Coordinates of C-alpha atoms and ligand atoms in Angstrom, one line a residue:
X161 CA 14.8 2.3 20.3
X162 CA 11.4 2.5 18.6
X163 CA 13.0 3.4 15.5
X164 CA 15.0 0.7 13.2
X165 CA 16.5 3.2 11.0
X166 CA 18.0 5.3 13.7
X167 CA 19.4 2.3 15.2
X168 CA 20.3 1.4 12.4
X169 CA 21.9 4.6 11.5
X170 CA 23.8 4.8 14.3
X171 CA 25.4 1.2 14.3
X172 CA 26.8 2.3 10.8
X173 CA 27.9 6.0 12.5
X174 CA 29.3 4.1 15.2
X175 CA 31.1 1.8 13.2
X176 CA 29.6 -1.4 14.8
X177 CA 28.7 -2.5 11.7
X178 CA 29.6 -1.9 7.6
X179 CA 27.0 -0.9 5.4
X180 CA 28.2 -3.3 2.7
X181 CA 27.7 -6.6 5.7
X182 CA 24.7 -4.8 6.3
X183 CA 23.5 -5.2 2.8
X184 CA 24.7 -8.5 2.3
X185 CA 23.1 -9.8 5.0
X186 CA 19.6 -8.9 3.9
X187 CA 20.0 -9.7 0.5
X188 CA 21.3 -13.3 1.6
X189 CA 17.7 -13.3 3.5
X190 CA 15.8 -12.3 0.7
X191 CA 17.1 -14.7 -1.3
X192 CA 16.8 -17.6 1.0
X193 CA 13.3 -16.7 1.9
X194 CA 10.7 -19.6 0.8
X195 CA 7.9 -16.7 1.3
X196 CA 7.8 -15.6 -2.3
X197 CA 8.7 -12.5 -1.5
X198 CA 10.9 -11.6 -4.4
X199 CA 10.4 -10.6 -8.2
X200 CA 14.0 -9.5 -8.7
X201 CA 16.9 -8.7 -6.5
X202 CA 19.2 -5.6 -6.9
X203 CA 22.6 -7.1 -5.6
X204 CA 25.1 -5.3 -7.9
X205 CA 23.2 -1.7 -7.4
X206 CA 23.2 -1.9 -3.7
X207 CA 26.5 -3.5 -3.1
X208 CA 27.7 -1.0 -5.3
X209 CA 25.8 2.5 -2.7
X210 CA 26.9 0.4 -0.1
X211 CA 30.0 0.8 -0.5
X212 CA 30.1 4.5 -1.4
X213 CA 28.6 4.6 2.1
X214 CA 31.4 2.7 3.7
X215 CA 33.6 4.8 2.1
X216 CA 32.1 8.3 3.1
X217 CA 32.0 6.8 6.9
X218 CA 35.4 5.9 6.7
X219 CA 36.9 9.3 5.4
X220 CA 34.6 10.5 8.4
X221 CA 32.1 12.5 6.3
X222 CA 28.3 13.1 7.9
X223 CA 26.0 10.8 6.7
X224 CA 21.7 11.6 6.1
X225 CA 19.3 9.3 8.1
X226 CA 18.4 7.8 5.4
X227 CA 22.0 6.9 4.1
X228 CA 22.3 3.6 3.5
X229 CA 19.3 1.7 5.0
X230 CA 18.1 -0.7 3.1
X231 CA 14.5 -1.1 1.7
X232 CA 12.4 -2.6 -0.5
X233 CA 10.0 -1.8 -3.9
X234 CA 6.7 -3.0 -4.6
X235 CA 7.2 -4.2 -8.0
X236 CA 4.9 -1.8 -10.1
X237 CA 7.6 1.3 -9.4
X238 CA 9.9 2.5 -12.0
X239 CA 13.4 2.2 -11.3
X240 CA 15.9 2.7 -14.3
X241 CA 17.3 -0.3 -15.4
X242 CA 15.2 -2.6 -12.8
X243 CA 12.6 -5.7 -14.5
X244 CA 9.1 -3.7 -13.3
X245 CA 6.8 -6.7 -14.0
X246 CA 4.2 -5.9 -11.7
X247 CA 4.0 -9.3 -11.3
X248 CA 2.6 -10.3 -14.9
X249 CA 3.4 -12.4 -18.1
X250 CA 3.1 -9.2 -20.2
X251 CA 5.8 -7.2 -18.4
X252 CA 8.3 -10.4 -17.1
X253 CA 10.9 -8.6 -19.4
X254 CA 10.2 -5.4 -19.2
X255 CA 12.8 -3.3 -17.6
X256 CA 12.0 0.0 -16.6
X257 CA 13.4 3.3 -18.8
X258 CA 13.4 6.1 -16.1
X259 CA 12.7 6.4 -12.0
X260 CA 9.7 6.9 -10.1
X261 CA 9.8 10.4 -8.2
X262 CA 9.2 8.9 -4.7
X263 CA 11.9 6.4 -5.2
X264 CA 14.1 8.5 -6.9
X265 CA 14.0 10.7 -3.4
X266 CA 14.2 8.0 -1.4
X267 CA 17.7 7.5 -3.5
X268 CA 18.6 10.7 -3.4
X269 CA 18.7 10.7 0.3
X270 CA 20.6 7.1 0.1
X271 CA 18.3 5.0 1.1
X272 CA 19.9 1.2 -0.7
X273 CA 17.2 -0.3 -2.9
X274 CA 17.4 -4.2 -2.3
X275 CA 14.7 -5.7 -4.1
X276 CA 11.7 -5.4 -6.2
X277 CA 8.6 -7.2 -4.7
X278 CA 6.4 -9.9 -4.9
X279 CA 2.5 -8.7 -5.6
X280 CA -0.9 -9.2 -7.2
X281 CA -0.5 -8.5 -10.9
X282 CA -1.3 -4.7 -11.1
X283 CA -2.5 -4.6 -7.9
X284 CA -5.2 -6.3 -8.7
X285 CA -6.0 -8.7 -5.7
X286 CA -6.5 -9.0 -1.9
X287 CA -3.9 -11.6 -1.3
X288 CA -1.0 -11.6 -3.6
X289 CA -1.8 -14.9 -5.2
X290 CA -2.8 -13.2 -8.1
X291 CA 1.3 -13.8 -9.5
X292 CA 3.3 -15.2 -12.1
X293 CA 6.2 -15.9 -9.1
X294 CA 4.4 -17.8 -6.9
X295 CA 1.5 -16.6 -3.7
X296 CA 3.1 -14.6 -0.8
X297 CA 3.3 -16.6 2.5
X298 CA 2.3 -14.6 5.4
X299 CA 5.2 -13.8 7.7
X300 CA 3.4 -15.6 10.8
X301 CA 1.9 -18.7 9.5
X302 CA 3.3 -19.4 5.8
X303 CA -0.2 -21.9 5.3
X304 CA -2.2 -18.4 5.4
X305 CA -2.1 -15.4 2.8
X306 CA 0.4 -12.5 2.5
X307 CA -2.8 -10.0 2.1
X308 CA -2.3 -7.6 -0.9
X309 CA -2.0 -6.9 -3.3
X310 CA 1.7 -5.3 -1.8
X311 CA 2.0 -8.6 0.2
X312 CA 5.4 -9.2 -0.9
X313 CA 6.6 -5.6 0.5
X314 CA 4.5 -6.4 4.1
X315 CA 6.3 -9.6 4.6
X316 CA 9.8 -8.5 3.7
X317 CA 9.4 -5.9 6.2
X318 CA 7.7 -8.2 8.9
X319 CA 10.9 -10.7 8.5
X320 CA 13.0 -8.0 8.9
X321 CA 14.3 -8.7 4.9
X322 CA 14.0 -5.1 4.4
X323 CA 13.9 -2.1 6.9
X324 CA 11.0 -0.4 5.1
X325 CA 9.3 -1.0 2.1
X326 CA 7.0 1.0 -0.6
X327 CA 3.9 -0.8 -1.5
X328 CA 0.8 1.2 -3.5
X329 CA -2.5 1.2 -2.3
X330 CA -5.4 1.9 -4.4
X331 CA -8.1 0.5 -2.5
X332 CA -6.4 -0.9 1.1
X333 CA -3.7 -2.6 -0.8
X334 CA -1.0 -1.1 1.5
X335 CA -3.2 -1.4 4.5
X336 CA -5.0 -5.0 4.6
X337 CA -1.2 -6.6 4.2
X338 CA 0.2 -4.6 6.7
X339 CA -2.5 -5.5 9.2
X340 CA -2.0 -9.2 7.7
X341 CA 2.0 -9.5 8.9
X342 CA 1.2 -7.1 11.8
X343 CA 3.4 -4.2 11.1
X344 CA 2.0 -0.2 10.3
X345 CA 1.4 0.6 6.3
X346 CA 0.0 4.2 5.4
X347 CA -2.1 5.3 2.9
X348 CA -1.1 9.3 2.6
X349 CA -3.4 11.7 1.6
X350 CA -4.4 11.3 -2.7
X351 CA -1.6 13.7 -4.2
X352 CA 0.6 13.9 -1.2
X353 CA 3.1 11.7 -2.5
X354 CA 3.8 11.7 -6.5
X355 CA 2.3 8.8 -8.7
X356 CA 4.9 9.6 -11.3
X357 CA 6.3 6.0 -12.5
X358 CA 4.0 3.7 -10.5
X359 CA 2.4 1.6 -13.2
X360 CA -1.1 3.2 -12.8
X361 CA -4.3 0.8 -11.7
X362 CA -7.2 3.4 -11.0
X363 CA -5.4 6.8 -11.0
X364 CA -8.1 8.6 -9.1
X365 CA -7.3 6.2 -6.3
X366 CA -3.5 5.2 -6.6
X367 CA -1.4 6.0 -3.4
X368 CA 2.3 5.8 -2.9
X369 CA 3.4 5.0 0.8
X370 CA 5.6 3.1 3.4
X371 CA 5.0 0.1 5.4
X372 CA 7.6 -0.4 8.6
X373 CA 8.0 -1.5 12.3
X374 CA 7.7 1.8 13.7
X375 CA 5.2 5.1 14.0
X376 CA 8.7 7.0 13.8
X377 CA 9.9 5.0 10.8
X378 CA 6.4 5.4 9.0
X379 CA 7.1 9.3 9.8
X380 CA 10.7 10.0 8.2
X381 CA 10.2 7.9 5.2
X382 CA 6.8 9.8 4.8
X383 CA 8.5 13.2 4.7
X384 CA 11.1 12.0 2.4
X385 CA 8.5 11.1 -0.2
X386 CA 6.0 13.7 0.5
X387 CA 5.9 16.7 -2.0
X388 CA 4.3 18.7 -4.9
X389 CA 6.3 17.0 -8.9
X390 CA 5.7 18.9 -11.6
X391 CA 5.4 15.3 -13.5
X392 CA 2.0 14.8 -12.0
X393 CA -0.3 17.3 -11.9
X394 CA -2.7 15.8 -8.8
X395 CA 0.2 15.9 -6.6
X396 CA 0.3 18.7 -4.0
X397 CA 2.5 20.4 -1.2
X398 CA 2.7 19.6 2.3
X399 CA 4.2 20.4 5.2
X400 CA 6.9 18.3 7.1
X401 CA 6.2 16.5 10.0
X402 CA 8.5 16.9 12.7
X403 CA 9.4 13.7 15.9
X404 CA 8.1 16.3 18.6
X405 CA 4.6 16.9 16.8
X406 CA 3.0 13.5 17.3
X407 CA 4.7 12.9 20.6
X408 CA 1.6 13.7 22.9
X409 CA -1.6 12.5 21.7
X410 CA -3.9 15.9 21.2
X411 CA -7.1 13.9 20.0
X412 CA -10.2 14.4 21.7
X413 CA -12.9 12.4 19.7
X414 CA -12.6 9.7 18.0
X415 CA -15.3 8.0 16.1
X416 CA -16.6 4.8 14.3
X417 CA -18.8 3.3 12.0
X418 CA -21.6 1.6 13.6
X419 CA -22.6 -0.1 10.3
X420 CA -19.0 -1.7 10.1
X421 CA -19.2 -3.4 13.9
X422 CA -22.5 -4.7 13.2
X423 CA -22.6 -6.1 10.0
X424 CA -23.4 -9.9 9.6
X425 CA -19.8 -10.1 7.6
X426 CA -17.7 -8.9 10.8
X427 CA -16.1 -12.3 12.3
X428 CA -16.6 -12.2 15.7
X429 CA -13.3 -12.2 17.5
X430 CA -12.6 -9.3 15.1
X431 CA -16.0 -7.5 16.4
X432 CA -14.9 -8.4 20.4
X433 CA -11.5 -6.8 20.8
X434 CA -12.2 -3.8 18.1
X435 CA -14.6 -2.7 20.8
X436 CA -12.7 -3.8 23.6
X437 CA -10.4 -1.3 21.9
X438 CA -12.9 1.8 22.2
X439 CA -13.4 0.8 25.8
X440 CA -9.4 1.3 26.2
X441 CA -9.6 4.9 24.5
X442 CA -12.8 5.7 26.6
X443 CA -11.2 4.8 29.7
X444 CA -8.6 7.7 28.7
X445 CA -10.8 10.5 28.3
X446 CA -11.4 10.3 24.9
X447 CA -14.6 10.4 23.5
X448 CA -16.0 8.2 21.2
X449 CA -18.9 8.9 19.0
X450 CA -21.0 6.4 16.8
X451 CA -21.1 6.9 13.2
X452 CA -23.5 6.4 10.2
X453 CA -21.8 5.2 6.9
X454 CA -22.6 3.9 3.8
X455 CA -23.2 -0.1 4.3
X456 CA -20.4 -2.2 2.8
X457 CA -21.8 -3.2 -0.1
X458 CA -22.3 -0.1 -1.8
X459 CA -18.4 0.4 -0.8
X460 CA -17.1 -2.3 -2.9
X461 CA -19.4 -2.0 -5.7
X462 CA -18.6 1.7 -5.9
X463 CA -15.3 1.1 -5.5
X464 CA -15.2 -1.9 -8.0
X465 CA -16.9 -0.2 -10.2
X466 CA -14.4 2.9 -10.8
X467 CA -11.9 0.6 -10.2
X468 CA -12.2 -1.8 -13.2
X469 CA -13.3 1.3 -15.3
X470 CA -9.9 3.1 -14.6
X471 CA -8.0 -0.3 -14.9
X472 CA -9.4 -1.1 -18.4
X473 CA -8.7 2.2 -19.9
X474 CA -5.1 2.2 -18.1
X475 CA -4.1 -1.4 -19.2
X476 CA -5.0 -0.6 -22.9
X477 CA -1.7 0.6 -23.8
X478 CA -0.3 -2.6 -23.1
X479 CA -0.9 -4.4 -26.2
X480 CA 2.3 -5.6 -27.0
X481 CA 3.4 -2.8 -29.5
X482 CA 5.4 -0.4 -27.4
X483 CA 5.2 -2.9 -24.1
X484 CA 5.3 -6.2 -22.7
X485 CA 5.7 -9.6 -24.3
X486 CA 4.6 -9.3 -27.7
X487 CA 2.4 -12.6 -29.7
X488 CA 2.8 -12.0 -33.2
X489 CA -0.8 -13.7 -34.7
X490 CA -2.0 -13.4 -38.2
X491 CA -2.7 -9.6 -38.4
X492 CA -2.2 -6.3 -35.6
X493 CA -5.6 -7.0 -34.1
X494 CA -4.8 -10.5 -33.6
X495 CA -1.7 -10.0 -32.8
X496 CA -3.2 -7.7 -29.3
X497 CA -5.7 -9.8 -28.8
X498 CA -3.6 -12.7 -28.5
X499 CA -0.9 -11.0 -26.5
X500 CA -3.2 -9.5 -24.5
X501 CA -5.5 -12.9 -23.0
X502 CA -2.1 -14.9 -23.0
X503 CA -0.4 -12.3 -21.1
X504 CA -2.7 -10.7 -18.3
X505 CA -4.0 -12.8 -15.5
X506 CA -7.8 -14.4 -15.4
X507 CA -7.7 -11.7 -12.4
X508 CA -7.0 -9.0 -14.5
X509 CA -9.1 -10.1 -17.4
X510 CA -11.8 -10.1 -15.3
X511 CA -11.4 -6.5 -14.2
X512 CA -10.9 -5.1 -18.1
X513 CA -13.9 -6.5 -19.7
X514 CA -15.8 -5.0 -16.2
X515 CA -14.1 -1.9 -16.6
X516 CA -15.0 -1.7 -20.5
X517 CA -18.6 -3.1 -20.2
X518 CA -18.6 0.0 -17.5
X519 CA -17.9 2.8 -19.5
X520 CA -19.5 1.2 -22.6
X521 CA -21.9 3.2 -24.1
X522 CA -25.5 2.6 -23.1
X523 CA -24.2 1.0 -19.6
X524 CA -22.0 4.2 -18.4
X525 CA -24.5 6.4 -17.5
X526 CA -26.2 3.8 -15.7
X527 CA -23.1 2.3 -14.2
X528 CA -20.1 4.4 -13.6
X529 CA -21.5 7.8 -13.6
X530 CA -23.7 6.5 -10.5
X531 CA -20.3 5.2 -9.3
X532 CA -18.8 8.9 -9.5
X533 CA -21.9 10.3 -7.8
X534 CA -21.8 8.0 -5.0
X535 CA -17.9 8.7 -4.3
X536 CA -18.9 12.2 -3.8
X537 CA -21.3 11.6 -2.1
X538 CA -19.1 9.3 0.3
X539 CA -16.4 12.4 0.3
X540 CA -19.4 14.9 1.7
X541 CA -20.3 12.3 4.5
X542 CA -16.2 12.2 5.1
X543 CA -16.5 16.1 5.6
X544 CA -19.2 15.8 7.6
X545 CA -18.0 13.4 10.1
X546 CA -14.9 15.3 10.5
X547 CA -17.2 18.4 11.6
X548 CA -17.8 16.2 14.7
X549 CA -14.4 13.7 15.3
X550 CA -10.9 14.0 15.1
X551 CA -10.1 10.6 14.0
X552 CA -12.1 7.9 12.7
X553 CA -11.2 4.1 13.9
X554 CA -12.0 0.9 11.9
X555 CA -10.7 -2.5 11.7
X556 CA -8.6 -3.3 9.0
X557 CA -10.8 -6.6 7.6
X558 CA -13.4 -8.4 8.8
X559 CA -12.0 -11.5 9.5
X560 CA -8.2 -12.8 10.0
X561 CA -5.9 -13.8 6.6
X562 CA -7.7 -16.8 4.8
X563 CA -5.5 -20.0 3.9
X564 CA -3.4 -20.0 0.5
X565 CA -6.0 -21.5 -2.2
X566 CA -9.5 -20.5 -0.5
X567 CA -9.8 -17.3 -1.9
X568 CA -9.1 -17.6 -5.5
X569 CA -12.7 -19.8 -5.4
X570 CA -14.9 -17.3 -5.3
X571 CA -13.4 -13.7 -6.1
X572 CA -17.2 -11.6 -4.8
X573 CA -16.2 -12.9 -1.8
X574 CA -12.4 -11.6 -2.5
X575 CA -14.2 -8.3 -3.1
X576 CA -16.3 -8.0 0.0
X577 CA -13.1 -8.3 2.3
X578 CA -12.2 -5.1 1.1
X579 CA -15.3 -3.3 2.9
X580 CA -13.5 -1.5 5.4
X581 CA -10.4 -0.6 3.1
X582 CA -11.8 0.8 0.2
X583 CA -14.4 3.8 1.3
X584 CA -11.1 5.6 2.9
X585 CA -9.3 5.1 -0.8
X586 CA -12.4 6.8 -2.5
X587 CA -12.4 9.5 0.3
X588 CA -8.9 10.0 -1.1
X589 CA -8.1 10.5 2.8
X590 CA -4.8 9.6 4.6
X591 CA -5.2 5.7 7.0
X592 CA -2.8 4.3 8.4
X593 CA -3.1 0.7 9.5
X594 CA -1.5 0.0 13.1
X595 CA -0.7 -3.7 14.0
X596 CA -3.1 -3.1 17.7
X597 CA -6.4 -3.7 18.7
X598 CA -7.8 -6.5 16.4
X599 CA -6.1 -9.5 14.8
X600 CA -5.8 -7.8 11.7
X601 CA -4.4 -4.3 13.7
X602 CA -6.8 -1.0 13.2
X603 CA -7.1 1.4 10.9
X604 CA -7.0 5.2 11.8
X605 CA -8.1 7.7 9.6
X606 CA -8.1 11.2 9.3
X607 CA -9.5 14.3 7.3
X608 CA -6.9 14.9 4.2
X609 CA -3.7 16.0 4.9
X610 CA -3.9 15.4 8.3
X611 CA -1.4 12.6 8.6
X612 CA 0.0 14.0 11.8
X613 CA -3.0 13.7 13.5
X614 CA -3.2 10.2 12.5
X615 CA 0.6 9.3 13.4
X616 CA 0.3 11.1 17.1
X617 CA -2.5 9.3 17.4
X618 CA -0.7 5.8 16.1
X619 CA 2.1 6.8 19.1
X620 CA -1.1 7.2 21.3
X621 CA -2.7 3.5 20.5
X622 CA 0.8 1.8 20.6
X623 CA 0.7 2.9 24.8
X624 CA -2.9 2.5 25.2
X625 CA -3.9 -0.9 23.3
Ligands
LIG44 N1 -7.9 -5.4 -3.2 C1 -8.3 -4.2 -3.9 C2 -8.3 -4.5 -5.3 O1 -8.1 -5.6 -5.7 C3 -7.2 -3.2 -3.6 C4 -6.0 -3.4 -4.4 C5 -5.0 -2.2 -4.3 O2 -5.1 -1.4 -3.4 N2 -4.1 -2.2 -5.3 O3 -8.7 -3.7 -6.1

């Protein structure tokens, strides 16, 4: 079976195995693991829902799908009671006052949270180095890197340490890991899934969603998260999607971004088996049309620009007053500025004085109102291309997973390997990276909302590639 937590649910309805061994067994992984995948571990919480499990299956009462499979948390999520570091100096004691919405529903259906992840410091990275607790190892060569910034929740999931995980992806940061350990990682639709208690990085941007082994997997914890909260106000309703609607493929075009395949950056091996790829869906029936887009460039500088901008105003409430690890210096505005460069990351220092020089006055006009005009601008291309194709095919990076070390030297060129991540983000539209077709898997997008497009499609590629 395709699915590891319907297999898994039906060892424990079976009675092959305990929940409670279940558990144990993971979290004995987890905390063996030399991939530093692990912020903090949640052994007396899930022991303790294992148990009730157990106990329900024992009395013979029904249990939900979800019902005790065990999964793991990117570590920016809220979860009462839980350290929520995201992966910083300022926040290593912080522990989390109330639940975020999508993992309080992924609770309430009884799913077991394990663990809180490894990642780049408020998601700010492309390979989860950026971190007090030590780089992420990639699951299939522990010399390379984890990819990020959820790197930590990709490689749990690859080792089979978790069933699923929850990363966040702003700008590919679900995505570019997921491709990175080989396994699928979606990006739902902006709004589809509530941001409520996910530390925020660039809110306009911010996306809650799964990564797993399996299309099916990818679909049911998708549905369990998926829904309008009153607590945040971009989120919006959706409709459920069912196993039998992305059972036979019903795409007819697909299309890519010319720009993309022949760009100077594209490695490649990368470039050679992404269009050996097409030539696999062509050979089916399916068309395939060629694309314009914006170059990559104007991507990431776009991108980076409303990025930092968003990050600086969002990270300016932690100064050490109501949050974080507080440096008491001679007076309150030493006393921030202190705790503030002591606490956050050169990464992330980076970002807030290009976020505030951004929106400074005199500069934002310039700077980041261009940057909003060009995201719409990128949106009405989206709109357009999805006049003409059903589903729009891309590689994940351009190039395979760099070695641990190599890409902290030069953080433009960090940047630029987010060029085929990042225009999707600021399209706000759903991609879902599946671990086929190049080294670093493909990326299939759709128009918004249309995430079962893209996961009858995903069951499509996994027969095809
Ligand atoms: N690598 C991108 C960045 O550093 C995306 C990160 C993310 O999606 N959180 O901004």
């Amino acid at each position: 079976m395709d699915s590891q937590i319907k297999y898994i649910h039906q060892q424990l309805v079976s009675k092959q195995i305990t929940c409670t061994a279940l558990v144990q067994e993971k979290l004995d992984l987890l905390k063996e693991n030399t991939h530093n995948t692990v912020n903090s571990i949640l052994d007396t919480l899930a022991l303790e829902l294992a148990a009730k499990v157990d106990t329900k299956i024992k009395n013979g009462e029904e249990i939900g799908l979800l019902e005790g499979i065990p999964f793991g948390i990117k570590d920016v999520y809220m979860v009462q009671g839980t350290f929520t570091t995201a992966s910083s100096d300022l926040l290593k004691n912080y522990k989390s006052a109330y639940t975020a919405t999508a993992i309080q529903k992924l609770l309430d259906a009884g799913a077991i949270p394990l663990v809180k992840e490894n990642c780049d410091s408020f998601g700010h990275g492309s390979s989860s180095e950026n971190t007090i607790f030590g780089a992420v190892k990639n699951a299939l060569n522990p010399e390379l890197v984890a990819g990020g910034s959820s790197g930590g929740s990709a490689v749990n999931v690859a080792k089979d340490y978790t069933v699923f995980s929850i990363g966040g992806d702003t700008g590919g940061s679900i995505r570019q890991p997921a491709g990175y350990n080989k396994i699928y990682g979606l990006k739902p639709t902006y709004g589809r899934v509530s941001r409520y208690g996910i530390m925020a990085y660039a809110s306009s941007t911010d996306c809650v969603g799964p990564l797993a082994k399996s299309v099916e997997d990818i679909r049911i914890v998708l549905n369990v998260m998926s829904g309008k909260d009153p607590k945040d106000q971009t989120s919006i309703t959706s409709k459920e999607i069912s196993e039998n609607a992305i059972s036979t493929n019903t795409v007819k075009t697909v299309g890519y971004f010319k720009n993309f395949i022949e760009s100077d950056a594209i490695d490649s091996e990368v470039k050679a088996d992404f269009l050996a790829s097409i030539e696999k869906i062509k050979a089916k029936g399916i068309n395939v049309k060629e694309l314009d887009f914006f170059k990559s460039d104007i991507l990431v500088s776009t991108y980076y620009t409303l990025a930092m901008a968003e990050t600086a105003s969002n990270l300016s409430r932690l100064d050490g007053t109501n949050y974080g690890n507080r440096i008491e210096a001679e007076n309150l505005i030493e006393s921030y500025a202190v705790t503030r460069s002591e606490n956050f990351s050169e990464e992330t220092k980076r970002r807030i004085v290009g976020g505030n020089q951004v929106l400074s006055q005199g500069f934002s006009d310039e700077i980041y109102l261009k940057g909003l005009a060009l995201k719409n601008q990128i949106s009405e291309n989206f709109n357009e291309d999805f006049n003409e194709v059903d589903i729009i095919l891309s590689p994940v990076t351009p190039s395979a997973p760099p070695k641990i070390g190599e890409s902290l030297k030069d953080p433009h060129a960090m940047y630029l390997s987010d060029a085929y991540t990042v225009g999707f983000s600021l399209g706000q539209l759903p991609t879902l990276t599946v671990p086929q077709g190049t080294v670093t898997g493909l990326q299939v997008t759709a128009a918004k909302n249309n995430e079962e497009l893209i996961l009858k499609f995903a069951n499509f590629l996994k027969d095809t590639l």
